[in-house]
């Protein structure tokens, strides 16, 4: 029996390539604790879902996309502390991808909390 698409989860480059290499980096190079890794992964999957919903590729994300995402989190009642953690996770992801030359620009650069 052929699996349904939704059974396999999101198949965008964000979920297939970028998120796994960043989580590996956090695990191996940064040595993050399991709870921190889990929180970061959850925050980043939520962000990836938002990008997918907006039909936005990670390479095309601009600062305004990040601002709108955080506005949507606050509008959904997400606490300021959780929003700050999500910003740290997303900022870290973009910095990593730019440093590793997967992306040219970091839309989170100079983004205020």
mmCIF file with all atom_site columns, N, CA, C and O in Angstrom, residues 35-54:
data_model
loop_
_atom_site.group_PDB
_atom_site.id
_atom_site.type_symbol
_atom_site.label_atom_id
_atom_site.label_alt_id
_atom_site.label_comp_id
_atom_site.label_asym_id
_atom_site.label_entity_id
_atom_site.label_seq_id
_atom_site.pdbx_PDB_ins_code
_atom_site.Cartn_x
_atom_site.Cartn_y
_atom_site.Cartn_z
_atom_site.occupancy
_atom_site.B_iso_or_equiv
_atom_site.pdbx_formal_charge
_atom_site.auth_seq_id
_atom_site.auth_comp_id
_atom_site.auth_asym_id
_atom_site.auth_atom_id
_atom_site.pdbx_PDB_model_num
ATOM 1  N N  . UNK A 1 35 ? 16.356 18.622 25.967 1.00 0.00 ? 35 UNK A N  1
ATOM 2  C CA . UNK A 1 35 ? 15.198 19.525 26.092 1.00 0.00 ? 35 UNK A CA 1
ATOM 3  C C  . UNK A 1 35 ? 15.352 20.751 25.207 1.00 0.00 ? 35 UNK A C  1
ATOM 4  O O  . UNK A 1 35 ? 14.387 21.198 24.581 1.00 0.00 ? 35 UNK A O  1
ATOM 5  N N  . UNK A 1 36 ? 16.555 21.312 25.157 1.00 0.00 ? 36 UNK A N  1
ATOM 6  C CA . UNK A 1 36 ? 16.805 22.473 24.302 1.00 0.00 ? 36 UNK A CA 1
ATOM 7  C C  . UNK A 1 36 ? 16.644 22.102 22.835 1.00 0.00 ? 36 UNK A C  1
ATOM 8  O O  . UNK A 1 36 ? 16.025 22.846 22.061 1.00 0.00 ? 36 UNK A O  1
ATOM 9  N N  . UNK A 1 37 ? 17.200 20.954 22.463 1.00 0.00 ? 37 UNK A N  1
ATOM 10 C CA . UNK A 1 37 ? 17.064 20.495 21.070 1.00 0.00 ? 37 UNK A CA 1
ATOM 11 C C  . UNK A 1 37 ? 15.601 20.311 20.700 1.00 0.00 ? 37 UNK A C  1
ATOM 12 O O  . UNK A 1 37 ? 15.176 20.716 19.618 1.00 0.00 ? 37 UNK A O  1
ATOM 13 N N  . UNK A 1 38 ? 14.853 19.706 21.591 1.00 0.00 ? 38 UNK A N  1
ATOM 14 C CA . UNK A 1 38 ? 13.430 19.477 21.341 1.00 0.00 ? 38 UNK A CA 1
ATOM 15 C C  . UNK A 1 38 ? 12.679 20.790 21.167 1.00 0.00 ? 38 UNK A C  1
ATOM 16 O O  . UNK A 1 38 ? 11.860 20.935 20.248 1.00 0.00 ? 38 UNK A O  1
ATOM 17 N N  . UNK A 1 39 ? 12.969 21.757 22.022 1.00 0.00 ? 39 UNK A N  1
ATOM 18 C CA . UNK A 1 39 ? 12.307 23.060 21.930 1.00 0.00 ? 39 UNK A CA 1
ATOM 19 C C  . UNK A 1 39 ? 12.672 23.770 20.635 1.00 0.00 ? 39 UNK A C  1
ATOM 20 O O  . UNK A 1 39 ? 11.801 24.325 19.952 1.00 0.00 ? 39 UNK A O  1
ATOM 21 N N  . UNK A 1 40 ? 13.960 23.772 20.293 1.00 0.00 ? 40 UNK A N  1
ATOM 22 C CA . UNK A 1 40 ? 14.395 24.412 19.055 1.00 0.00 ? 40 UNK A CA 1
ATOM 23 C C  . UNK A 1 40 ? 13.748 23.731 17.853 1.00 0.00 ? 40 UNK A C  1
ATOM 24 O O  . UNK A 1 40 ? 13.262 24.398 16.938 1.00 0.00 ? 40 UNK A O  1
ATOM 25 N N  . UNK A 1 41 ? 13.743 22.397 17.857 1.00 0.00 ? 41 UNK A N  1
ATOM 26 C CA . UNK A 1 41 ? 13.153 21.665 16.729 1.00 0.00 ? 41 UNK A CA 1
ATOM 27 C C  . UNK A 1 41 ? 11.672 21.990 16.593 1.00 0.00 ? 41 UNK A C  1
ATOM 28 O O  . UNK A 1 41 ? 11.175 22.200 15.482 1.00 0.00 ? 41 UNK A O  1
ATOM 29 N N  . UNK A 1 42 ? 10.964 22.073 17.711 1.00 0.00 ? 42 UNK A N  1
ATOM 30 C CA . UNK A 1 42 ? 9.542  22.412 17.674 1.00 0.00 ? 42 UNK A CA 1
ATOM 31 C C  . UNK A 1 42 ? 9.337  23.814 17.111 1.00 0.00 ? 42 UNK A C  1
ATOM 32 O O  . UNK A 1 42 ? 8.485  24.029 16.242 1.00 0.00 ? 42 UNK A O  1
ATOM 33 N N  . UNK A 1 43 ? 10.122 24.763 17.606 1.00 0.00 ? 43 UNK A N  1
ATOM 34 C CA . UNK A 1 43 ? 10.022 26.144 17.112 1.00 0.00 ? 43 UNK A CA 1
ATOM 35 C C  . UNK A 1 43 ? 10.306 26.218 15.620 1.00 0.00 ? 43 UNK A C  1
ATOM 36 O O  . UNK A 1 43 ? 9.611  26.921 14.874 1.00 0.00 ? 43 UNK A O  1
ATOM 37 N N  . UNK A 1 44 ? 11.320 25.499 15.174 1.00 0.00 ? 44 UNK A N  1
ATOM 38 C CA . UNK A 1 44 ? 11.706 25.556 13.762 1.00 0.00 ? 44 UNK A CA 1
ATOM 39 C C  . UNK A 1 44 ? 10.713 24.821 12.871 1.00 0.00 ? 44 UNK A C  1
ATOM 40 O O  . UNK A 1 44 ? 10.447 25.254 11.753 1.00 0.00 ? 44 UNK A O  1
ATOM 41 N N  . UNK A 1 45 ? 10.141 23.724 13.369 1.00 0.00 ? 45 UNK A N  1
ATOM 42 C CA . UNK A 1 45 ? 9.096  23.042 12.584 1.00 0.00 ? 45 UNK A CA 1
ATOM 43 C C  . UNK A 1 45 ? 7.873  23.945 12.430 1.00 0.00 ? 45 UNK A C  1
ATOM 44 O O  . UNK A 1 45 ? 7.259  23.998 11.370 1.00 0.00 ? 45 UNK A O  1
ATOM 45 N N  . UNK A 1 46 ? 7.537  24.662 13.486 1.00 0.00 ? 46 UNK A N  1
ATOM 46 C CA . UNK A 1 46 ? 6.395  25.603 13.415 1.00 0.00 ? 46 UNK A CA 1
ATOM 47 C C  . UNK A 1 46 ? 6.685  26.686 12.372 1.00 0.00 ? 46 UNK A C  1
ATOM 48 O O  . UNK A 1 46 ? 5.823  27.035 11.573 1.00 0.00 ? 46 UNK A O  1
ATOM 49 N N  . UNK A 1 47 ? 7.905  27.204 12.387 1.00 0.00 ? 47 UNK A N  1
ATOM 50 C CA . UNK A 1 47 ? 8.301  28.217 11.405 1.00 0.00 ? 47 UNK A CA 1
ATOM 51 C C  . UNK A 1 47 ? 8.268  27.629 9.995  1.00 0.00 ? 47 UNK A C  1
ATOM 52 O O  . UNK A 1 47 ? 7.759  28.259 9.064  1.00 0.00 ? 47 UNK A O  1
ATOM 53 N N  . UNK A 1 48 ? 8.768  26.419 9.835  1.00 0.00 ? 48 UNK A N  1
ATOM 54 C CA . UNK A 1 48 ? 8.725  25.755 8.526  1.00 0.00 ? 48 UNK A CA 1
ATOM 55 C C  . UNK A 1 48 ? 7.303  25.562 8.033  1.00 0.00 ? 48 UNK A C  1
ATOM 56 O O  . UNK A 1 48 ? 7.017  25.729 6.852  1.00 0.00 ? 48 UNK A O  1
ATOM 57 N N  . UNK A 1 49 ? 6.407  25.225 8.951  1.00 0.00 ? 49 UNK A N  1
ATOM 58 C CA . UNK A 1 49 ? 4.995  25.084 8.595  1.00 0.00 ? 49 UNK A CA 1
ATOM 59 C C  . UNK A 1 49 ? 4.396  26.400 8.142  1.00 0.00 ? 49 UNK A C  1
ATOM 60 O O  . UNK A 1 49 ? 3.606  26.455 7.197  1.00 0.00 ? 49 UNK A O  1
ATOM 61 N N  . UNK A 1 50 ? 4.795  27.468 8.814  1.00 0.00 ? 50 UNK A N  1
ATOM 62 C CA . UNK A 1 50 ? 4.331  28.807 8.431  1.00 0.00 ? 50 UNK A CA 1
ATOM 63 C C  . UNK A 1 50 ? 4.822  29.141 7.012  1.00 0.00 ? 50 UNK A C  1
ATOM 64 O O  . UNK A 1 50 ? 4.051  29.633 6.183  1.00 0.00 ? 50 UNK A O  1
ATOM 65 N N  . UNK A 1 51 ? 6.097  28.863 6.742  1.00 0.00 ? 51 UNK A N  1
ATOM 66 C CA . UNK A 1 51 ? 6.640  29.138 5.404  1.00 0.00 ? 51 UNK A CA 1
ATOM 67 C C  . UNK A 1 51 ? 5.918  28.320 4.346  1.00 0.00 ? 51 UNK A C  1
ATOM 68 O O  . UNK A 1 51 ? 5.600  28.818 3.268  1.00 0.00 ? 51 UNK A O  1
ATOM 69 N N  . UNK A 1 52 ? 5.643  27.077 4.675  1.00 0.00 ? 52 UNK A N  1
ATOM 70 C CA . UNK A 1 52 ? 4.936  26.201 3.736  1.00 0.00 ? 52 UNK A CA 1
ATOM 71 C C  . UNK A 1 52 ? 3.526  26.734 3.466  1.00 0.00 ? 52 UNK A C  1
ATOM 72 O O  . UNK A 1 52 ? 3.079  26.797 2.325  1.00 0.00 ? 52 UNK A O  1
ATOM 73 N N  . UNK A 1 53 ? 2.857  27.143 4.532  1.00 0.00 ? 53 UNK A N  1
ATOM 74 C CA . UNK A 1 53 ? 1.507  27.711 4.412  1.00 0.00 ? 53 UNK A CA 1
ATOM 75 C C  . UNK A 1 53 ? 1.507  28.960 3.526  1.00 0.00 ? 53 UNK A C  1
ATOM 76 O O  . UNK A 1 53 ? 0.593  29.186 2.738  1.00 0.00 ? 53 UNK A O  1
ATOM 77 N N  . UNK A 1 54 ? 2.548  29.772 3.663  1.00 0.00 ? 54 UNK A N  1
ATOM 78 C CA . UNK A 1 54 ? 2.668  31.003 2.883  1.00 0.00 ? 54 UNK A CA 1
ATOM 79 C C  . UNK A 1 54 ? 3.327  30.770 1.521  1.00 0.00 ? 54 UNK A C  1
ATOM 80 O O  . UNK A 1 54 ? 3.539  31.726 0.762  1.00 0.00 ? 54 UNK A O  1
#
